[in-house]
PDB file of C-alpha atoms in Angstrom:
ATOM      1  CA  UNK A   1      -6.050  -3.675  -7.558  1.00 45.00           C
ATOM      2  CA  UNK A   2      -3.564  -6.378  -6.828  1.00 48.00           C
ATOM      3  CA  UNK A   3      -4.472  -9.715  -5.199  1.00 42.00           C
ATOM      4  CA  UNK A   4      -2.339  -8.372  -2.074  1.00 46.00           C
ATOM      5  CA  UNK A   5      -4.446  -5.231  -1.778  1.00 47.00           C
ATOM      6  CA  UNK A   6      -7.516  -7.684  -1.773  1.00 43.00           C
ATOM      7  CA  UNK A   7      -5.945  -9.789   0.915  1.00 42.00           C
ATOM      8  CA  UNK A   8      -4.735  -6.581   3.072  1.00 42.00           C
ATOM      9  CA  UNK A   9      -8.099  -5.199   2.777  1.00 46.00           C
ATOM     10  CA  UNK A  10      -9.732  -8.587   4.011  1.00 41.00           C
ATOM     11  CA  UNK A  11      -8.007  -7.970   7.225  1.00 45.00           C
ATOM     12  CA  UNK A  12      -9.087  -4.693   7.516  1.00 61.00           C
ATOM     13  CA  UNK A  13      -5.971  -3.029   5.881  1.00 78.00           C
ATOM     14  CA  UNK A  14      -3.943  -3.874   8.966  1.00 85.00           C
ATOM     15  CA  UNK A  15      -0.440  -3.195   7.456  1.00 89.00           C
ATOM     16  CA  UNK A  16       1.504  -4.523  10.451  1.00 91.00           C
ATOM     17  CA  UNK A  17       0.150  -7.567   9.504  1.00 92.00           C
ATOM     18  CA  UNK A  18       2.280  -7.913   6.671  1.00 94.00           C
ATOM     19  CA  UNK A  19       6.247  -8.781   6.681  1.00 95.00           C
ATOM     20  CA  UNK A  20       8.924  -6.207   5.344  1.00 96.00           C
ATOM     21  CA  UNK A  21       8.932  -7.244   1.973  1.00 96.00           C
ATOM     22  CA  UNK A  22       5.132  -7.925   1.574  1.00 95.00           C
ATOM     23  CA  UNK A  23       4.100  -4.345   3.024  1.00 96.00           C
ATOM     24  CA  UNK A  24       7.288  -3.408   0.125  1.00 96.00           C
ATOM     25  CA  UNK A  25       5.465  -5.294  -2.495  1.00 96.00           C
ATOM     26  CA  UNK A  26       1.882  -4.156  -1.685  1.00 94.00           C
ATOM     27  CA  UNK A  27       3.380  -0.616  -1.706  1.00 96.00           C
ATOM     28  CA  UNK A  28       4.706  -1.247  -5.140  1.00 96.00           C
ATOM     29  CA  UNK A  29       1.488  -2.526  -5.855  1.00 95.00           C
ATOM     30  CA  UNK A  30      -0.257   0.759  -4.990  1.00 93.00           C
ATOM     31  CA  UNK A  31       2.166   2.635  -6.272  1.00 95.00           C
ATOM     32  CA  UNK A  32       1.465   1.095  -9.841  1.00 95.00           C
ATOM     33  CA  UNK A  33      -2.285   1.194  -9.016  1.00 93.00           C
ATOM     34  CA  UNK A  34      -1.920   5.439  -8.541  1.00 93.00           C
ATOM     35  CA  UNK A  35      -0.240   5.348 -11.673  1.00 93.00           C
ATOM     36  CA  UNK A  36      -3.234   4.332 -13.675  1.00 94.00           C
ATOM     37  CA  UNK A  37      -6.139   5.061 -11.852  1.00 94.00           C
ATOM     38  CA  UNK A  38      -8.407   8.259 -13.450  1.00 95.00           C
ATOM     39  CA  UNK A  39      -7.989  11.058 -12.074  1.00 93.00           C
ATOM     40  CA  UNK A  40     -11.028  10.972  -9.647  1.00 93.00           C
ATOM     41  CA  UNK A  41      -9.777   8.121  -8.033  1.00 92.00           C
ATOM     42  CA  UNK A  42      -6.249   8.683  -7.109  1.00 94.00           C
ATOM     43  CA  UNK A  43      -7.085  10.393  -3.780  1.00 93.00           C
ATOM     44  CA  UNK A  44      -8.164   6.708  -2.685  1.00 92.00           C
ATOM     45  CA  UNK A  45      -4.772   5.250  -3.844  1.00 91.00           C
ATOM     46  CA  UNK A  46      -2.961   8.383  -1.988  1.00 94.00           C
ATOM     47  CA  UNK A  47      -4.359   7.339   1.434  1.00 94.00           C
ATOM     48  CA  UNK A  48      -3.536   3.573   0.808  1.00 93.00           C
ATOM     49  CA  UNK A  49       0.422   4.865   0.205  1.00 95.00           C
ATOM     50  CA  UNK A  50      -0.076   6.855   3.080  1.00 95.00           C
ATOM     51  CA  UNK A  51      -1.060   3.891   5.172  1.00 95.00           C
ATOM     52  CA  UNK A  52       2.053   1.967   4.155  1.00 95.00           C
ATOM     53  CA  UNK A  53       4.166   4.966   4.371  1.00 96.00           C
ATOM     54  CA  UNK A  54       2.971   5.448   7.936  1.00 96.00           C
ATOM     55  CA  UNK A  55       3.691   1.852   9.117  1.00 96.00           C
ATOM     56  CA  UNK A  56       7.044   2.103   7.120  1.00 96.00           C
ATOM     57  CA  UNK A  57       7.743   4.572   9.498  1.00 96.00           C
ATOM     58  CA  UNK A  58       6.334   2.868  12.865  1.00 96.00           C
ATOM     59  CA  UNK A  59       9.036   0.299  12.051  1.00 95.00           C
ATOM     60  CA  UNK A  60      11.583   2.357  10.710  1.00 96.00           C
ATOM     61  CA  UNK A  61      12.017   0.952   7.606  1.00 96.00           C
ATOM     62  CA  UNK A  62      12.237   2.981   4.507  1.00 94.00           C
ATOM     63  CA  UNK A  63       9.228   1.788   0.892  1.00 94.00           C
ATOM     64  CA  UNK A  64      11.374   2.441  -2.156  1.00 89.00           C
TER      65      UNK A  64
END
C-alpha cells in the first residue's frame, strides 16, 4: 500500500477528506495496488476503488 492509503486509512478512509487530485492519486494508487495483489486479496482492493469511485461520483468528478 501507498503512503496515501496509510494516511486515508488513519482518518478512517474518509475520502471527502481528500482534494480532487489527491482522491485521483490515491485511486491510482489502488488501482496499481489491485494490480499486484494475489488473488485472495483483490476483493479488499475492489472495495477501496469502490470507495473512491463512489465519492468520485458524490462530487461529480470522473477517476481516470
Amino acid at each position: 500500500m501507498g503512503m496515501r492509503e496509510h494516511n486515508t486509512e488513519a482518518q478512517g478512509n474518509d475520502w471527502s477528506a481528500l482534494s480532487n487530485e489527491d482522491l485521483q492519486r490515491s485511486y491510482n494508487e489502488a488501482q496499481r495496488s489491485l494490480d499486484s495483489a494475489p488473488s485472495d486479496e483483490k476483493w479488499a482492493h475492489r472495495e477501496i476503488l469502490g470507495e473512491h469511485r463512489a465519492e468520485a461520483r458524490r462530487r461529480g468528478i470522473t477517476l481516470r
